[in-house]
Amino acid sequence: MLTLALGKRRSGPASRDPGTVLRDVFGFERFRGHQEEIVGHVLAGGDALVLMPTGGGKSLCYQVPALCLEGLTVVVSPLIALMQDQVQALTQAGVRAAALNSSLPPDEQRATERAMAEGMLDLLYVAPERLAAPGFLDRLERCRLALFAIDEAHCVSQWGHDFRPDYLQLAILHERFPQVPRLALTATADGPTRNDIIQRLALEEGRVFVSGFDRPNIRYRIGLKNNPRRQLLAFIQAEHKGEAGIVYCLSRAKVEEIAAWLKEQGVEALPYHAGLPPEQRARNQERFLREDGLVMVATIAFGMGIDKPDVRFVAHLDLPKSLEAYYQETGRAGRDGLPSNAWMVYGLEDVTKLKGLIARSEADDRQRQLDHRKLDSMLGYCETTRCRREVLLGYFGETYEGPCGSCDTCLEPVATFDGTEHAQKLLSAIYRTGQRFGAGHVIDVLRGQASDRAVELGHDRLSVFGVGRELSGAGWRSVLRQLVTLGLVTVDTEGFGALHLGEGVRAVLRGERRVALRHDPEPRPKAARRAARQAPPPVLDGATQGLFDVLKAWRRDLAREQGVPPYVIFHDTTLLAAASERPGDMDALAHLPGMGRVKLERYGPALLRTLREAGC
Ligand code: ADP
Ligand code: ZN
């Protein structure tokens, strides 16, 4: 229960009870995780830094206090698209919210400023540069202020990956309005970034709320690349037909190619990369947000500020450069908490490509070393035989006691074997052939293939010739990939991919260091059937799924009429609950998650009619 005693710096008395606001306005029964504690702390006038994973429910941490307190809550947000989404969603719930940013027509901006001055707004979203605009702080000074919320707070830190110089000015809020509580929120902050945020925003006196970073509704899977396009198609067809997803590729050319190919195969896919004309990029992004079930094939240029809650999968056709990037990209799946997939295929060529990029980069030695280390952690994650969630969270400094039961290594444990002898053979073959040849030739020599080249070079007379007949070509490539990952072999990325001996080889050759290798599953031609077998069991029975589809179509029409994305009207979670519970009257409707009072009045009757017409 919230204390109504006046906090030392509270700007206005809390006039509404947070639990009531949560139910009435947002349609949720109870707070999640730290939400209640955070709301209580803010209402008592405290500052705080909130670290919560994507989908954890950060927005309610300031939206609920904004509606409990008298006065205006100012939300600083770096991205215009995000602001618009939030404002539309709040407006749908009957909240007095607006945004100020450079993309709005001047008369709309003036109207918002007037509403702000007259105390007609509860929440105002602003871009950081707006705060610095002449006269804006003076204008704020004339308002009754309830709270400052600083979203995506990691943007203030140069350690973070999205540093925005404009965020540095936010320290001024504390200087100009010391009595107004401030709440900084982010989903991504390691130790140094966290300290940086606290220092730069002068939050030393505030509390820090840290939630675990696990995303329990995301299933992690990594397969070996053999025919990536087919593997991707099989995955989408078996598990995500008609659902929204993002496919990440490294290059623009590949993005275009994969998007076109998926389209030919009947998957609604759009390309997105920095090389497209800005209008087309904006149009594709807009379609992805507003239409149900589109697949966006994109470079990493896509995703920042995409708040679409119903992205059901994120697929990687190329290896990300670091686990930070991987976690951020896969984190765009399943914001709404429904089951989602993080899926990737990778192979030796990914490893050599990325190592080559780092080696050839303009960065200084220190940076290059750091990049190599990050890539090595990424590779370690790919090759791990442990629970993926354990490795992933461990990397971010969180102890997670696996097995999680919903990653591929938990579901199909990977067998390992003592591969020391294989490693010795491969390393010897690389050494004996002079560290001048690529994988193909070295493996030919091992397998005793007397190719013209081998004979010409006299390699058929080497002691290592034919010592590795026990493995197939694919088997040796698997060994090689793992030795590269372990750093025992390096690939010359400047020339033709010649293999060299890496560090620590001597101990392996002498038998002082054992090498454990994983058994790669054999690629099977019936990839689709295999994927289907691994798919999570369908959550919905046929009738419920049918009803869910009907409700989605109803929502789509509403969204189109109003020119907003469907998810600002209702999240999938609300429609799913309606499809499975089939409420028969307004009372029953009121209990659906996400059904606040205003939405109930506005959409309830039509929703009941739609359900009835569908035979409920
Ligand atoms: P974040 O900003 O942390 O990524 P959001 O604020 O967008 O997360 O919330 C993620 C999802 O969880 C949304 O669909 C939101 O409606 C839902 N949600 C948040 N808090 C609650 C709650 N207390 N009860 C039920 N659903 C919630
Ligand atoms: Zn696991």
mmCIF file of C-alpha atoms in Angstrom, residues 365-560:
data_model
loop_
_atom_site.group_PDB
_atom_site.id
_atom_site.type_symbol
_atom_site.label_atom_id
_atom_site.label_comp_id
_atom_site.label_asym_id
_atom_site.label_seq_id
_atom_site.Cartn_x
_atom_site.Cartn_y
_atom_site.Cartn_z
ATOM 1 C CA ASP A 365 45.257 -2.077 -31.917
ATOM 2 C CA ARG A 366 43.423 -1.743 -28.642
ATOM 3 C CA GLN A 367 40.058 -1.512 -30.332
ATOM 4 C CA ARG A 368 40.909 -4.427 -32.578
ATOM 5 C CA GLN A 369 41.840 -6.570 -29.610
ATOM 6 C CA LEU A 370 38.579 -5.689 -27.946
ATOM 7 C CA ASP A 371 36.641 -6.508 -31.125
ATOM 8 C CA HIS A 372 38.389 -9.870 -31.318
ATOM 9 C CA ARG A 373 37.564 -10.625 -27.717
ATOM 10 C CA LYS A 374 33.905 -9.767 -28.265
ATOM 11 C CA LEU A 375 33.747 -11.941 -31.347
ATOM 12 C CA ASP A 376 35.364 -14.786 -29.434
ATOM 13 C CA SER A 377 32.658 -14.583 -26.771
ATOM 14 C CA MET A 378 30.063 -14.690 -29.517
ATOM 15 C CA LEU A 379 31.729 -17.780 -30.986
ATOM 16 C CA GLY A 380 31.984 -19.407 -27.598
ATOM 17 C CA TYR A 381 28.247 -18.949 -27.239
ATOM 18 C CA CYS A 382 27.610 -20.518 -30.650
ATOM 19 C CA GLU A 383 29.744 -23.544 -29.890
ATOM 20 C CA THR A 384 28.705 -24.042 -26.304
ATOM 21 C CA THR A 385 27.295 -27.307 -25.093
ATOM 22 C CA ARG A 386 25.843 -25.632 -22.009
ATOM 23 C CA CYS A 387 22.432 -24.038 -21.667
ATOM 24 C CA ARG A 388 22.512 -20.977 -23.931
ATOM 25 C CA ARG A 389 20.618 -18.810 -21.475
ATOM 26 C CA GLU A 390 23.211 -19.608 -18.836
ATOM 27 C CA VAL A 391 26.061 -18.537 -21.115
ATOM 28 C CA LEU A 392 24.253 -15.458 -22.361
ATOM 29 C CA LEU A 393 23.236 -14.126 -18.974
ATOM 30 C CA GLY A 394 26.597 -15.113 -17.527
ATOM 31 C CA TYR A 395 28.255 -12.899 -20.102
ATOM 32 C CA PHE A 396 26.226 -9.977 -18.793
ATOM 33 C CA GLY A 397 27.244 -10.763 -15.250
ATOM 34 C CA GLU A 398 24.089 -12.509 -14.137
ATOM 35 C CA THR A 399 24.103 -15.949 -12.596
ATOM 36 C CA TYR A 400 21.451 -18.123 -14.105
ATOM 37 C CA GLU A 401 21.025 -21.675 -12.953
ATOM 38 C CA GLY A 402 20.261 -23.689 -16.054
ATOM 39 C CA PRO A 403 19.031 -25.755 -17.680
ATOM 40 C CA CYS A 404 16.344 -23.396 -18.924
ATOM 41 C CA GLY A 405 14.561 -26.084 -20.892
ATOM 42 C CA SER A 406 13.834 -23.770 -23.791
ATOM 43 C CA CYS A 407 17.038 -23.374 -25.744
ATOM 44 C CA ASP A 408 18.349 -25.857 -28.289
ATOM 45 C CA THR A 409 21.167 -27.194 -26.114
ATOM 46 C CA CYS A 410 18.700 -27.872 -23.295
ATOM 47 C CA LEU A 411 16.130 -29.435 -25.588
ATOM 48 C CA GLU A 412 18.611 -31.523 -27.539
ATOM 49 C CA PRO A 413 21.757 -31.845 -25.478
ATOM 50 C CA VAL A 414 24.905 -31.704 -27.552
ATOM 51 C CA ALA A 415 27.210 -34.676 -27.363
ATOM 52 C CA THR A 416 30.903 -33.940 -27.028
ATOM 53 C CA PHE A 417 33.847 -36.187 -27.692
ATOM 54 C CA ASP A 418 37.580 -36.119 -27.143
ATOM 55 C CA GLY A 419 38.732 -34.606 -30.416
ATOM 56 C CA THR A 420 42.398 -34.318 -29.474
ATOM 57 C CA GLU A 421 43.497 -36.816 -32.090
ATOM 58 C CA HIS A 422 41.471 -35.137 -34.820
ATOM 59 C CA ALA A 423 42.886 -31.801 -33.805
ATOM 60 C CA GLN A 424 46.430 -33.191 -33.919
ATOM 61 C CA LYS A 425 45.882 -34.570 -37.405
ATOM 62 C CA LEU A 426 44.428 -31.361 -38.747
ATOM 63 C CA LEU A 427 47.116 -29.207 -37.148
ATOM 64 C CA SER A 428 49.858 -31.471 -38.505
ATOM 65 C CA ALA A 429 48.375 -31.364 -41.986
ATOM 66 C CA ILE A 430 48.324 -27.573 -41.882
ATOM 67 C CA TYR A 431 51.932 -27.542 -40.702
ATOM 68 C CA ARG A 432 53.218 -30.161 -43.171
ATOM 69 C CA THR A 433 51.651 -28.429 -46.153
ATOM 70 C CA GLY A 434 53.446 -25.229 -45.155
ATOM 71 C CA GLN A 435 50.561 -23.128 -43.756
ATOM 72 C CA ARG A 436 49.869 -21.934 -47.281
ATOM 73 C CA PHE A 437 46.635 -23.697 -48.193
ATOM 74 C CA GLY A 438 42.967 -23.257 -47.505
ATOM 75 C CA ALA A 439 40.520 -25.692 -45.945
ATOM 76 C CA GLY A 440 39.665 -27.551 -49.166
ATOM 77 C CA HIS A 441 43.194 -28.647 -49.933
ATOM 78 C CA VAL A 442 44.165 -29.469 -46.371
ATOM 79 C CA ILE A 443 41.098 -31.647 -45.975
ATOM 80 C CA ASP A 444 41.807 -33.378 -49.313
ATOM 81 C CA VAL A 445 45.269 -34.255 -48.051
ATOM 82 C CA LEU A 446 43.891 -35.583 -44.768
ATOM 83 C CA ARG A 447 41.333 -37.711 -46.529
ATOM 84 C CA GLY A 448 43.883 -39.045 -49.031
ATOM 85 C CA GLN A 449 42.340 -37.468 -52.091
ATOM 86 C CA ALA A 450 45.100 -37.456 -54.677
ATOM 87 C CA SER A 451 43.939 -34.345 -56.525
ATOM 88 C CA ASP A 452 46.083 -33.023 -59.383
ATOM 89 C CA ARG A 453 47.184 -30.243 -57.106
ATOM 90 C CA ALA A 454 48.161 -32.586 -54.293
ATOM 91 C CA VAL A 455 50.179 -34.757 -56.657
ATOM 92 C CA GLU A 456 51.813 -31.788 -58.333
ATOM 93 C CA LEU A 457 52.895 -30.427 -54.973
ATOM 94 C CA GLY A 458 54.052 -33.816 -53.771
ATOM 95 C CA HIS A 459 51.555 -33.690 -50.924
ATOM 96 C CA ASP A 460 50.468 -37.245 -51.638
ATOM 97 C CA ARG A 461 53.841 -38.343 -50.287
ATOM 98 C CA LEU A 462 53.510 -36.531 -46.962
ATOM 99 C CA SER A 463 53.133 -38.553 -43.766
ATOM 100 C CA VAL A 464 49.777 -36.878 -43.107
ATOM 101 C CA PHE A 465 48.352 -37.903 -46.475
ATOM 102 C CA GLY A 466 45.283 -40.038 -45.920
ATOM 103 C CA VAL A 467 45.547 -40.170 -42.126
ATOM 104 C CA GLY A 468 42.053 -38.716 -41.760
ATOM 105 C CA ARG A 469 39.879 -41.053 -43.787
ATOM 106 C CA GLU A 470 37.649 -41.695 -40.775
ATOM 107 C CA LEU A 471 35.835 -38.364 -41.183
ATOM 108 C CA SER A 472 33.856 -36.975 -44.081
ATOM 109 C CA GLY A 473 34.651 -33.590 -45.589
ATOM 110 C CA ALA A 474 31.851 -32.103 -43.517
ATOM 111 C CA GLY A 475 33.245 -33.804 -40.428
ATOM 112 C CA TRP A 476 36.648 -32.197 -40.954
ATOM 113 C CA ARG A 477 35.092 -28.828 -41.596
ATOM 114 C CA SER A 478 33.294 -29.133 -38.287
ATOM 115 C CA VAL A 479 36.607 -29.874 -36.545
ATOM 116 C CA LEU A 480 38.243 -26.977 -38.344
ATOM 117 C CA ARG A 481 35.465 -24.547 -37.416
ATOM 118 C CA GLN A 482 35.844 -25.455 -33.773
ATOM 119 C CA LEU A 483 39.633 -25.167 -33.862
ATOM 120 C CA VAL A 484 39.273 -21.707 -35.417
ATOM 121 C CA THR A 485 36.833 -20.781 -32.687
ATOM 122 C CA LEU A 486 39.314 -22.002 -30.089
ATOM 123 C CA GLY A 487 42.045 -19.916 -31.739
ATOM 124 C CA LEU A 488 44.172 -22.991 -32.499
ATOM 125 C CA VAL A 489 43.886 -22.268 -36.211
ATOM 126 C CA THR A 490 43.767 -18.864 -37.827
ATOM 127 C CA VAL A 491 42.534 -18.127 -41.309
ATOM 128 C CA ASP A 492 44.420 -15.711 -43.514
ATOM 129 C CA THR A 493 41.663 -13.357 -44.533
ATOM 130 C CA GLU A 494 43.823 -11.106 -46.690
ATOM 131 C CA GLY A 495 44.577 -13.728 -49.304
ATOM 132 C CA PHE A 496 42.922 -17.010 -50.196
ATOM 133 C CA GLY A 497 42.002 -18.217 -46.783
ATOM 134 C CA ALA A 498 45.242 -20.061 -46.020
ATOM 135 C CA LEU A 499 45.174 -21.829 -42.660
ATOM 136 C CA HIS A 500 47.844 -21.023 -40.091
ATOM 137 C CA LEU A 501 48.642 -22.483 -36.722
ATOM 138 C CA GLY A 502 47.394 -20.319 -33.875
ATOM 139 C CA GLU A 503 48.484 -20.034 -30.281
ATOM 140 C CA GLY A 504 48.639 -22.997 -27.966
ATOM 141 C CA VAL A 505 49.122 -25.536 -30.745
ATOM 142 C CA ARG A 506 52.269 -27.055 -29.322
ATOM 143 C CA ALA A 507 50.511 -28.323 -26.196
ATOM 144 C CA VAL A 508 47.858 -29.994 -28.331
ATOM 145 C CA LEU A 509 50.392 -31.642 -30.628
ATOM 146 C CA ARG A 510 52.312 -32.948 -27.634
ATOM 147 C CA GLY A 511 49.149 -34.329 -26.123
ATOM 148 C CA GLU A 512 49.387 -32.042 -23.083
ATOM 149 C CA ARG A 513 46.129 -30.306 -23.857
ATOM 150 C CA ARG A 514 42.966 -32.255 -24.631
ATOM 151 C CA VAL A 515 40.476 -30.790 -27.050
ATOM 152 C CA ALA A 516 36.781 -31.452 -26.490
ATOM 153 C CA LEU A 517 34.680 -31.099 -29.604
ATOM 154 C CA ARG A 518 30.956 -31.112 -30.131
ATOM 155 C CA HIS A 519 29.207 -33.542 -32.422
ATOM 156 C CA ASP A 520 27.476 -31.434 -35.008
ATOM 157 C CA PRO A 521 24.136 -32.874 -35.981
ATOM 158 C CA GLU A 522 24.262 -34.265 -39.513
ATOM 159 C CA PRO A 523 22.452 -31.993 -41.936
ATOM 160 C CA ARG A 524 19.268 -33.679 -43.030
ATOM 161 C CA PRO A 525 17.553 -33.057 -46.326
ATOM 162 C CA LYS A 526 14.151 -32.869 -44.704
ATOM 163 C CA ALA A 527 15.024 -29.701 -42.846
ATOM 164 C CA ALA A 528 11.423 -28.570 -42.774
ATOM 165 C CA ARG A 529 10.134 -31.702 -41.114
ATOM 166 C CA ARG A 530 12.925 -31.582 -38.616
ATOM 167 C CA ALA A 531 12.155 -27.984 -37.764
ATOM 168 C CA ALA A 532 8.512 -28.873 -37.371
ATOM 169 C CA ARG A 533 9.407 -31.569 -34.909
ATOM 170 C CA GLN A 534 11.366 -29.059 -32.827
ATOM 171 C CA ALA A 535 8.629 -26.461 -32.940
ATOM 172 C CA PRO A 536 7.014 -25.674 -29.633
ATOM 173 C CA PRO A 537 3.651 -27.359 -29.353
ATOM 174 C CA PRO A 538 0.874 -25.152 -30.717
ATOM 175 C CA VAL A 539 -0.618 -23.144 -27.881
ATOM 176 C CA LEU A 540 -3.991 -22.676 -29.522
ATOM 177 C CA ASP A 541 -6.554 -25.155 -30.685
ATOM 178 C CA GLY A 542 -7.994 -24.654 -34.150
ATOM 179 C CA ALA A 543 -11.161 -22.844 -33.067
ATOM 180 C CA THR A 544 -9.287 -20.419 -30.823
ATOM 181 C CA GLN A 545 -6.756 -19.742 -33.554
ATOM 182 C CA GLY A 546 -9.621 -19.100 -35.980
ATOM 183 C CA LEU A 547 -11.232 -16.671 -33.577
ATOM 184 C CA PHE A 548 -7.907 -14.968 -32.911
ATOM 185 C CA ASP A 549 -7.532 -14.430 -36.667
ATOM 186 C CA VAL A 550 -11.033 -12.945 -36.861
ATOM 187 C CA LEU A 551 -10.235 -10.557 -34.024
ATOM 188 C CA LYS A 552 -6.974 -9.556 -35.645
ATOM 189 C CA ALA A 553 -8.810 -8.726 -38.855
ATOM 190 C CA TRP A 554 -11.306 -6.646 -36.855
ATOM 191 C CA ARG A 555 -8.441 -4.801 -35.153
ATOM 192 C CA ARG A 556 -6.685 -4.263 -38.477
ATOM 193 C CA ASP A 557 -9.751 -2.510 -39.911
ATOM 194 C CA LEU A 558 -10.041 -0.285 -36.850
ATOM 195 C CA ALA A 559 -6.349 0.571 -37.037
ATOM 196 C CA ARG A 560 -6.636 1.420 -40.699
#
